[in-house]
Amino acid sequence: MARPTQDVTDAELQVLQALWDRSRATIRDLTEALYPDEGTSGYATVQKLLERLEQKDCVVRDRSEGPPHWFQATVNRDALIGRRLQAVAESLCGGSLVPLLSHLVQQSQPLSASDRKTLESLIARLEQERDQP
Amino acid sequence: MARPTQDVTDAELQVLQALWDRSRATIRDLTEALYPDEGTSGYATVQKLLERLEQKDCVVRDRSEGPPHWFQATVNRDALIGRRLQAVAESLCGGSLVPLLSHLVQQSQPLSASDRKTLESLIARLEQERDQP
DNA sequence: TTCTCCCTAAGACGTAATGTCTGAGTTTAG
DNA sequence: CTAAACTCAGACATTACGTCTTAGGGAGAA
Protein backbone atom coordinates (compact mmCIF):
# COMPACT_ATOMS: atom_id res chain seq x y z
CA MET A 1 0.00 0.00 0.00
CA ALA A 2 1.40 3.34 -0.99
CA ARG A 3 2.40 5.55 1.91
CA PRO A 4 0.27 8.66 2.04
CA THR A 5 2.11 11.66 0.73
CA GLN A 6 3.41 13.57 3.67
CA ASP A 7 4.16 17.13 4.39
CA VAL A 8 7.54 18.36 5.52
CA THR A 9 8.31 20.48 8.57
CA ASP A 10 9.93 23.89 8.48
CA ALA A 11 13.34 22.50 9.41
CA GLU A 12 13.03 19.74 6.82
CA LEU A 13 12.10 22.35 4.24
CA GLN A 14 15.28 24.29 5.05
CA VAL A 15 17.22 21.14 4.22
CA LEU A 16 15.28 20.61 0.98
CA GLN A 17 15.88 24.22 -0.04
CA ALA A 18 19.58 23.79 0.51
CA LEU A 19 19.43 20.63 -1.64
CA TRP A 20 17.48 22.46 -4.35
CA ASP A 21 20.31 25.02 -4.44
CA ARG A 22 22.76 22.18 -5.18
CA SER A 23 22.19 19.17 -7.33
CA ARG A 24 23.43 17.06 -4.44
CA ALA A 25 25.15 17.50 -1.10
CA THR A 26 26.71 15.77 1.87
CA ILE A 27 25.69 16.16 5.48
CA ARG A 28 28.75 18.34 5.98
CA ASP A 29 27.74 20.57 3.05
CA LEU A 30 24.25 21.02 4.48
CA THR A 31 25.50 21.59 8.00
CA GLU A 32 27.83 24.33 6.84
CA ALA A 33 24.97 25.96 5.00
CA LEU A 34 22.31 25.65 7.67
CA TYR A 35 24.03 25.34 11.05
CA PRO A 36 27.36 27.07 10.48
CA ASP A 37 28.37 27.49 14.11
CA GLU A 38 26.77 24.48 15.75
CA GLY A 39 29.54 21.84 15.70
CA THR A 40 28.54 18.24 16.24
CA SER A 41 25.01 19.07 17.32
CA GLY A 42 24.24 20.87 14.06
CA TYR A 43 25.69 17.95 12.14
CA ALA A 44 23.44 15.52 14.05
CA THR A 45 20.40 17.72 13.49
CA VAL A 46 20.97 17.60 9.74
CA GLN A 47 21.45 13.84 9.97
CA LYS A 48 18.15 13.40 11.76
CA LEU A 49 16.30 15.70 9.35
CA LEU A 50 17.72 13.81 6.36
CA GLU A 51 16.70 10.51 7.92
CA ARG A 52 13.15 11.75 8.28
CA LEU A 53 13.14 13.15 4.73
CA GLU A 54 14.32 9.75 3.49
CA GLN A 55 11.43 8.09 5.29
CA LYS A 56 9.08 10.58 3.63
CA ASP A 57 10.58 9.76 0.20
CA CYS A 58 11.68 13.35 -0.24
CA VAL A 59 15.42 12.63 -0.57
CA VAL A 60 17.56 9.74 -1.68
CA ARG A 61 20.84 8.72 -0.12
CA ASP A 62 23.71 7.57 -2.34
CA ARG A 63 26.11 5.36 -0.40
CA SER A 64 27.95 4.09 -3.44
CA GLU A 65 30.86 6.52 -3.22
CA GLY A 66 31.61 5.51 0.38
CA PRO A 67 31.70 8.02 3.20
CA PRO A 68 30.48 10.63 3.04
CA HIS A 69 27.01 9.74 1.70
CA TRP A 70 25.50 12.01 -0.96
CA PHE A 71 21.92 13.25 -0.81
CA GLN A 72 19.55 14.49 -3.47
CA ALA A 73 16.06 15.86 -3.22
CA THR A 74 13.49 13.70 -4.98
CA VAL A 75 10.74 16.26 -4.59
CA ASN A 76 10.98 19.75 -6.06
CA ARG A 77 9.37 22.98 -4.99
CA ASP A 78 6.53 22.70 -7.47
CA ALA A 79 5.74 19.16 -6.38
CA LEU A 80 5.56 20.32 -2.76
CA ILE A 81 3.29 23.18 -3.76
CA GLY A 82 1.08 20.62 -5.47
CA ARG A 83 1.01 18.37 -2.43
CA ARG A 84 0.07 21.20 -0.14
CA LEU A 85 -2.58 22.57 -2.46
CA GLN A 86 -4.03 19.09 -2.78
CA ALA A 87 -4.05 18.78 1.01
CA VAL A 88 -5.93 22.07 1.33
CA ALA A 89 -8.38 20.93 -1.34
CA GLU A 90 -8.98 17.59 0.38
CA SER A 91 -9.36 19.15 3.78
CA LEU A 92 -11.64 22.07 2.90
CA CYS A 93 -13.14 21.53 -0.54
CA GLY A 94 -13.94 17.85 -0.87
CA GLY A 95 -10.85 17.42 -3.04
CA SER A 96 -11.74 20.01 -5.68
CA LEU A 97 -9.00 22.48 -6.64
CA VAL A 98 -11.41 24.94 -8.23
CA PRO A 99 -12.32 26.76 -4.99
CA LEU A 100 -8.61 27.35 -4.43
CA LEU A 101 -8.23 28.75 -7.93
CA SER A 102 -11.32 30.86 -7.46
CA HIS A 103 -9.98 32.21 -4.20
CA LEU A 104 -6.62 33.09 -5.73
CA VAL A 105 -8.17 34.87 -8.69
CA GLN A 106 -10.62 36.82 -6.57
CA GLN A 107 -8.24 37.94 -3.86
CA SER A 108 -8.41 41.61 -3.18
CA GLN A 109 -4.68 42.14 -2.82
CA PRO A 110 -3.36 43.86 -5.95
CA LEU A 111 -0.76 41.96 -7.92
CA SER A 112 2.63 43.40 -8.70
CA ALA A 113 3.36 44.27 -12.31
CA SER A 114 5.53 41.21 -12.82
CA ASP A 115 3.00 38.92 -11.17
CA ARG A 116 0.23 40.31 -13.31
CA LYS A 117 2.31 39.74 -16.43
CA THR A 118 2.86 36.11 -15.41
CA LEU A 119 -0.86 35.68 -14.86
CA GLU A 120 -1.73 37.24 -18.21
CA SER A 121 0.57 34.88 -20.04
CA LEU A 122 -1.00 31.95 -18.22
CA ILE A 123 -4.47 33.12 -19.19
CA ALA A 124 -3.38 33.50 -22.80
CA ARG A 125 -2.00 29.96 -22.76
CA LEU A 126 -5.19 28.62 -21.24
CA GLU A 127 -7.29 30.37 -23.86
CA GLN A 128 -5.10 28.95 -26.57
CA GLU A 129 -5.70 25.47 -25.17
CA ARG A 130 -9.40 26.16 -24.93
CA ASP A 131 -9.58 27.10 -28.60
CA GLN A 132 -8.16 23.71 -29.56
CA PRO A 133 -10.61 21.03 -28.41
CA MET B 1 0.46 42.64 19.19
CA ALA B 2 -1.88 40.73 16.92
CA ARG B 3 -1.81 36.99 17.35
CA PRO B 4 -0.53 35.29 14.22
CA THR B 5 -3.33 33.71 12.27
CA GLN B 6 -3.46 30.09 13.22
CA ASP B 7 -4.45 26.96 11.48
CA VAL B 8 -7.03 24.57 12.84
CA THR B 9 -6.65 20.84 13.44
CA ASP B 10 -8.73 18.17 11.71
CA ALA B 11 -10.96 17.72 14.76
CA GLU B 12 -11.39 21.49 15.11
CA LEU B 13 -12.31 21.65 11.44
CA GLN B 14 -15.03 19.05 12.00
CA VAL B 15 -16.49 21.35 14.62
CA LEU B 16 -16.26 24.38 12.32
CA GLN B 17 -17.94 22.46 9.51
CA ALA B 18 -20.78 21.54 11.82
CA LEU B 19 -21.08 25.22 12.76
CA TRP B 20 -21.04 26.27 9.10
CA ASP B 21 -23.98 23.92 8.54
CA ARG B 22 -25.90 25.83 11.24
CA SER B 23 -25.89 29.50 11.91
CA ARG B 24 -25.20 28.74 15.54
CA ALA B 25 -25.15 25.72 17.85
CA THR B 26 -24.77 24.53 21.42
CA ILE B 27 -22.24 22.02 22.66
CA ARG B 28 -25.04 19.46 22.82
CA ASP B 29 -25.98 20.16 19.18
CA LEU B 30 -22.38 19.67 18.06
CA THR B 31 -21.91 16.57 20.18
CA GLU B 32 -24.99 14.94 18.68
CA ALA B 33 -23.68 15.74 15.22
CA LEU B 34 -20.05 14.71 15.71
CA TYR B 35 -19.91 12.23 18.59
CA PRO B 36 -23.38 10.67 18.58
CA ASP B 37 -22.61 7.66 20.77
CA GLU B 38 -19.90 8.99 23.04
CA GLY B 39 -21.82 10.21 26.08
CA THR B 40 -20.06 12.56 28.47
CA SER B 41 -16.64 12.03 26.89
CA GLY B 42 -17.83 13.18 23.48
CA TYR B 43 -19.43 16.22 25.11
CA ALA B 44 -16.15 17.07 26.84
CA THR B 45 -14.19 16.62 23.61
CA VAL B 46 -16.44 19.15 21.85
CA GLN B 47 -16.04 21.49 24.81
CA LYS B 48 -12.28 21.31 24.61
CA LEU B 49 -12.25 21.79 20.83
CA LEU B 50 -14.54 24.84 21.15
CA GLU B 51 -12.31 26.28 23.86
CA ARG B 52 -9.31 25.98 21.57
CA LEU B 53 -11.24 27.45 18.63
CA GLU B 54 -12.21 30.40 20.85
CA GLN B 55 -8.55 30.93 21.69
CA LYS B 56 -7.80 30.91 17.97
CA ASP B 57 -10.56 33.49 17.34
CA CYS B 58 -12.38 31.07 15.09
CA VAL B 59 -15.60 30.92 17.10
CA VAL B 60 -17.43 33.21 19.49
CA ARG B 61 -19.34 32.10 22.54
CA ASP B 62 -22.64 33.74 23.44
CA ARG B 63 -23.36 33.38 27.16
CA SER B 64 -26.16 35.92 27.22
CA GLU B 65 -28.98 33.39 26.98
CA GLY B 66 -27.73 31.44 30.01
CA PRO B 67 -26.90 27.76 29.88
CA PRO B 68 -26.46 26.35 27.37
CA HIS B 69 -23.96 28.70 25.66
CA TRP B 70 -24.37 29.31 21.91
CA PHE B 71 -21.45 29.18 19.50
CA GLN B 72 -20.93 30.70 16.08
CA ALA B 73 -18.03 30.38 13.67
CA THR B 74 -16.25 33.65 13.05
CA VAL B 75 -14.17 32.24 10.24
CA ASN B 76 -15.73 30.82 7.10
CA ARG B 77 -14.49 28.20 4.68
CA ASP B 78 -13.18 30.73 2.19
CA ALA B 79 -11.25 32.59 4.88
CA LEU B 80 -9.61 29.34 5.96
CA ILE B 81 -8.74 28.54 2.36
CA GLY B 82 -7.14 31.96 2.15
CA ARG B 83 -5.16 31.44 5.34
CA ARG B 84 -3.87 28.09 4.19
CA LEU B 85 -2.99 29.32 0.70
CA GLN B 86 -1.16 32.26 2.26
CA ALA B 87 0.72 29.87 4.52
CA VAL B 88 1.77 27.76 1.52
CA ALA B 89 2.85 30.93 -0.31
CA GLU B 90 4.89 32.16 2.64
CA SER B 91 6.50 28.82 3.22
CA LEU B 92 7.40 27.90 -0.36
CA CYS B 93 7.14 31.00 -2.56
CA GLY B 94 8.46 33.93 -0.58
CA GLY B 95 4.91 35.07 0.02
CA SER B 96 3.84 35.31 -3.62
CA LEU B 97 0.52 33.69 -4.53
CA VAL B 98 1.30 33.60 -8.24
CA PRO B 99 3.22 30.30 -8.18
CA LEU B 100 0.20 28.71 -6.53
CA LEU B 101 -2.08 30.08 -9.21
CA SER B 102 0.36 28.99 -11.88
CA HIS B 103 0.46 25.51 -10.42
CA LEU B 104 -3.31 25.24 -10.31
CA VAL B 105 -3.72 26.41 -13.87
CA GLN B 106 -1.04 24.11 -15.20
CA GLN B 107 -2.04 20.96 -13.39
CA SER B 108 -2.30 17.98 -15.63
CA GLN B 109 -5.52 16.61 -14.14
CA PRO B 110 -8.40 17.39 -16.48
CA LEU B 111 -11.13 19.59 -15.10
CA SER B 112 -14.74 18.52 -15.05
CA ALA B 113 -17.13 20.37 -17.31
CA SER B 114 -18.60 22.37 -14.46
CA ASP B 115 -15.17 23.22 -13.07
CA ARG B 116 -13.98 24.36 -16.47
CA LYS B 117 -17.05 26.56 -16.83
CA THR B 118 -16.32 28.15 -13.46
CA LEU B 119 -12.75 28.79 -14.53
CA GLU B 120 -13.78 30.29 -17.83
CA SER B 121 -16.10 32.74 -16.13
CA LEU B 122 -13.33 33.71 -13.75
CA ILE B 123 -10.96 34.31 -16.63
CA ALA B 124 -13.57 36.41 -18.40
CA ARG B 125 -14.04 38.48 -15.27
CA LEU B 126 -10.32 38.96 -14.89
CA GLU B 127 -9.98 40.08 -18.47
CA GLN B 128 -12.80 42.52 -17.96
CA GLU B 129 -10.94 43.98 -14.99
CA ARG B 130 -7.75 44.09 -17.01
CA ASP B 131 -9.40 46.16 -19.72
CA GLN B 132 -10.38 48.81 -17.19
CA PRO B 133 -7.19 50.30 -15.72
C1' DT C 1 50.83 1.46 15.54
C1' DT C 2 48.43 5.18 17.46
C1' DC C 3 45.86 9.26 17.36
C1' DT C 4 42.73 12.47 15.46
C1' DC C 5 39.13 13.77 12.64
C1' DC C 6 35.18 12.78 10.01
C1' DC C 7 31.32 10.06 9.38
C1' DT C 8 27.37 6.97 10.45
C1' DA C 9 23.94 5.07 13.42
C1' DA C 10 20.93 5.13 17.15
C1' DG C 11 18.68 6.88 20.67
C1' DA C 12 17.48 10.41 24.36
C1' DC C 13 15.41 14.66 25.61
C1' DG C 14 12.26 18.55 26.30
C1' DT C 15 8.53 20.89 24.43
C1' DA C 16 4.29 21.43 22.16
C1' DA C 17 0.25 19.86 19.92
C1' DT C 18 -3.58 16.87 19.77
C1' DG C 19 -7.70 14.26 20.84
C1' DT C 20 -9.84 12.14 24.52
C1' DC C 21 -11.46 11.62 29.15
C1' DT C 22 -12.55 12.46 34.31
C1' DG C 23 -14.12 15.07 38.17
C1' DA C 24 -16.16 18.94 40.61
C1' DG C 25 -19.29 22.64 40.78
C1' DT C 26 -23.39 25.36 38.98
C1' DT C 27 -27.91 25.93 37.03
C1' DT C 28 -32.40 24.63 35.79
C1' DA C 29 -36.47 21.89 35.45
C1' DG C 30 -39.46 18.46 37.37
C1' DC D 1 -35.05 18.21 46.91
C1' DT D 2 -33.25 15.59 43.12
C1' DA D 3 -31.66 14.63 38.68
C1' DA D 4 -30.08 16.05 34.44
C1' DA D 5 -27.67 19.21 31.74
C1' DC D 6 -24.11 22.29 31.53
C1' DT D 7 -19.64 24.65 32.56
C1' DC D 8 -14.95 24.71 34.03
C1' DA D 9 -10.56 22.92 34.62
C1' DG D 10 -7.26 19.83 34.28
C1' DA D 11 -5.13 15.12 33.40
C1' DC D 12 -3.54 11.78 30.20
C1' DA D 13 -1.34 9.28 26.40
C1' DT D 14 0.43 9.67 22.07
C1' DT D 15 2.80 11.80 18.40
C1' DA D 16 5.65 15.12 16.24
C1' DC D 17 9.48 17.99 16.28
C1' DG D 18 14.06 20.03 16.66
C1' DT D 19 18.07 19.44 19.12
C1' DC D 20 21.69 16.96 21.33
C1' DT D 21 24.74 13.04 23.15
C1' DT D 22 27.07 8.76 22.70
C1' DA D 23 29.32 4.88 20.54
C1' DG D 24 31.61 2.74 16.84
C1' DG D 25 33.95 2.53 12.23
C1' DG D 26 37.11 4.24 8.68
C1' DA D 27 40.85 6.86 6.81
C1' DG D 28 44.79 9.61 6.94
C1' DA D 29 48.68 11.62 9.26
C1' DA D 30 52.33 11.39 12.54
PDB file of N, CA and C (backbone and C1' of nucleotides) in Angstrom, chain B residues 9-11 35 41 44-45 48 52, chain C residues 17-23 27-28:
ATOM      1  N   THR B   9      -6.932  22.270  13.585  1.00  0.00           N
ATOM      2  CA  THR B   9      -6.653  20.839  13.436  1.00  0.00           C
ATOM      3  C   THR B   9      -7.840  20.158  12.753  1.00  0.00           C
ATOM      4  N   ASP B  10      -7.635  18.906  12.388  1.00  0.00           N
ATOM      5  CA  ASP B  10      -8.727  18.174  11.715  1.00  0.00           C
ATOM      6  C   ASP B  10      -9.973  18.105  12.596  1.00  0.00           C
ATOM      7  N   ALA B  11      -9.786  17.830  13.880  1.00  0.00           N
ATOM      8  CA  ALA B  11     -10.958  17.721  14.761  1.00  0.00           C
ATOM      9  C   ALA B  11     -11.624  19.082  14.929  1.00  0.00           C
ATOM     10  N   TYR B  35     -20.270  13.348  17.717  1.00  0.00           N
ATOM     11  CA  TYR B  35     -19.908  12.226  18.592  1.00  0.00           C
ATOM     12  C   TYR B  35     -21.191  11.597  19.104  1.00  0.00           C
ATOM     13  N   SER B  41     -17.985  11.768  27.417  1.00  0.00           N
ATOM     14  CA  SER B  41     -16.638  12.030  26.892  1.00  0.00           C
ATOM     15  C   SER B  41     -16.694  12.766  25.565  1.00  0.00           C
ATOM     16  N   ALA B  44     -17.347  16.397  26.341  1.00  0.00           N
ATOM     17  CA  ALA B  44     -16.150  17.074  26.838  1.00  0.00           C
ATOM     18  C   ALA B  44     -15.146  17.322  25.707  1.00  0.00           C
ATOM     19  N   THR B  45     -15.080  16.400  24.746  1.00  0.00           N
ATOM     20  CA  THR B  45     -14.187  16.623  23.607  1.00  0.00           C
ATOM     21  C   THR B  45     -14.630  17.860  22.823  1.00  0.00           C
ATOM     22  N   LYS B  48     -13.704  20.982  24.722  1.00  0.00           N
ATOM     23  CA  LYS B  48     -12.276  21.310  24.615  1.00  0.00           C
ATOM     24  C   LYS B  48     -11.953  21.892  23.238  1.00  0.00           C
ATOM     25  N   ARG B  52     -10.505  25.674  22.363  1.00  0.00           N
ATOM     26  CA  ARG B  52      -9.313  25.979  21.572  1.00  0.00           C
ATOM     27  C   ARG B  52      -9.665  26.837  20.363  1.00  0.00           C
TER      28      ARG B  52
ATOM     29  P    DA C  17       1.834  24.672  20.984  1.00  0.00           P
ATOM     30  O5'  DA C  17       1.202  23.392  20.265  1.00  0.00           O
ATOM     31  C5'  DA C  17       1.842  22.878  19.112  1.00  0.00           C
ATOM     32  C4'  DA C  17       1.125  21.623  18.652  1.00  0.00           C
ATOM     33  C3'  DA C  17      -0.393  21.744  18.631  1.00  0.00           C
ATOM     34  O3'  DA C  17      -0.829  21.211  17.391  1.00  0.00           O
ATOM     35  C1'  DA C  17       0.254  19.859  19.918  1.00  0.00           C
ATOM     36  P    DT C  18      -2.339  21.385  16.930  1.00  0.00           P
ATOM     37  O5'  DT C  18      -3.025  20.037  17.411  1.00  0.00           O
ATOM     38  C5'  DT C  18      -2.499  18.802  16.945  1.00  0.00           C
ATOM     39  C4'  DT C  18      -3.172  17.673  17.658  1.00  0.00           C
ATOM     40  C3'  DT C  18      -4.670  17.856  17.867  1.00  0.00           C
ATOM     41  O3'  DT C  18      -5.337  17.035  16.939  1.00  0.00           O
ATOM     42  C1'  DT C  18      -3.575  16.869  19.767  1.00  0.00           C
ATOM     43  P    DG C  19      -6.889  17.205  16.686  1.00  0.00           P
ATOM     44  O5'  DG C  19      -7.519  16.069  17.617  1.00  0.00           O
ATOM     45  C5'  DG C  19      -7.133  14.719  17.383  1.00  0.00           C
ATOM     46  C4'  DG C  19      -7.574  13.859  18.554  1.00  0.00           C
ATOM     47  C3'  DG C  19      -9.050  13.991  18.900  1.00  0.00           C
ATOM     48  O3'  DG C  19      -9.592  12.684  18.934  1.00  0.00           O
ATOM     49  C1'  DG C  19      -7.704  14.260  20.842  1.00  0.00           C
ATOM     50  P    DT C  20     -11.117  12.410  19.319  1.00  0.00           P
ATOM     51  O5'  DT C  20     -10.984  11.963  20.842  1.00  0.00           O
ATOM     52  C5'  DT C  20     -10.063  10.918  21.169  1.00  0.00           C
ATOM     53  C4'  DT C  20      -9.967  10.768  22.664  1.00  0.00           C
ATOM     54  C3'  DT C  20     -11.315  10.666  23.376  1.00  0.00           C
ATOM     55  O3'  DT C  20     -11.367   9.412  24.017  1.00  0.00           O
ATOM     56  C1'  DT C  20      -9.843  12.137  24.518  1.00  0.00           C
ATOM     57  P    DC C  21     -12.738   8.865  24.665  1.00  0.00           P
ATOM     58  O5'  DC C  21     -12.581   9.277  26.200  1.00  0.00           O
ATOM     59  C5'  DC C  21     -11.452   8.799  26.931  1.00  0.00           C
ATOM     60  C4'  DC C  21     -11.369   9.495  28.263  1.00  0.00           C
ATOM     61  C3'  DC C  21     -12.690   9.563  29.020  1.00  0.00           C
ATOM     62  O3'  DC C  21     -12.642   8.686  30.137  1.00  0.00           O
ATOM     63  C1'  DC C  21     -11.461  11.622  29.152  1.00  0.00           C
ATOM     64  P    DT C  22     -13.877   8.550  31.153  1.00  0.00           P
ATOM     65  O5'  DT C  22     -13.403   9.439  32.396  1.00  0.00           O
ATOM     66  C5'  DT C  22     -12.071   9.287  32.882  1.00  0.00           C
ATOM     67  C4'  DT C  22     -11.870  10.226  34.067  1.00  0.00           C
ATOM     68  C3'  DT C  22     -13.035  10.251  35.049  1.00  0.00           C
ATOM     69  O3'  DT C  22     -12.527  10.123  36.374  1.00  0.00           O
ATOM     70  C1'  DT C  22     -12.549  12.457  34.307  1.00  0.00           C
ATOM     71  P    DG C  23     -13.568   9.927  37.614  1.00  0.00           P
ATOM     72  O5'  DG C  23     -13.610  11.380  38.268  1.00  0.00           O
ATOM     73  C5'  DG C  23     -12.387  12.047  38.549  1.00  0.00           C
ATOM     74  C4'  DG C  23     -12.680  13.447  39.042  1.00  0.00           C
ATOM     75  C3'  DG C  23     -13.887  13.559  39.967  1.00  0.00           C
ATOM     76  O3'  DG C  23     -13.535  14.401  41.064  1.00  0.00           O
ATOM     77  C1'  DG C  23     -14.116  15.066  38.168  1.00  0.00           C
ATOM     78  P    DT C  27     -24.811  29.281  39.582  1.00  0.00           P
ATOM     79  O5'  DT C  27     -25.906  28.712  38.575  1.00  0.00           O
ATOM     80  C5'  DT C  27     -25.568  28.554  37.198  1.00  0.00           C
ATOM     81  C4'  DT C  27     -26.685  27.826  36.485  1.00  0.00           C
ATOM     82  C3'  DT C  27     -28.098  28.277  36.872  1.00  0.00           C
ATOM     83  O3'  DT C  27     -28.817  28.530  35.678  1.00  0.00           O
ATOM     84  C1'  DT C  27     -27.909  25.929  37.033  1.00  0.00           C
ATOM     85  P    DT C  28     -30.197  29.298  35.798  1.00  0.00           P
ATOM     86  O5'  DT C  28     -31.208  28.173  35.290  1.00  0.00           O
ATOM     87  C5'  DT C  28     -30.826  27.325  34.201  1.00  0.00           C
ATOM     88  C4'  DT C  28     -31.733  26.121  34.154  1.00  0.00           C
ATOM     89  C3'  DT C  28     -33.196  26.412  34.483  1.00  0.00           C
ATOM     90  O3'  DT C  28     -34.003  25.769  33.509  1.00  0.00           O
ATOM     91  C1'  DT C  28     -32.400  24.628  35.792  1.00  0.00           C
TER      92       DT C  28
END
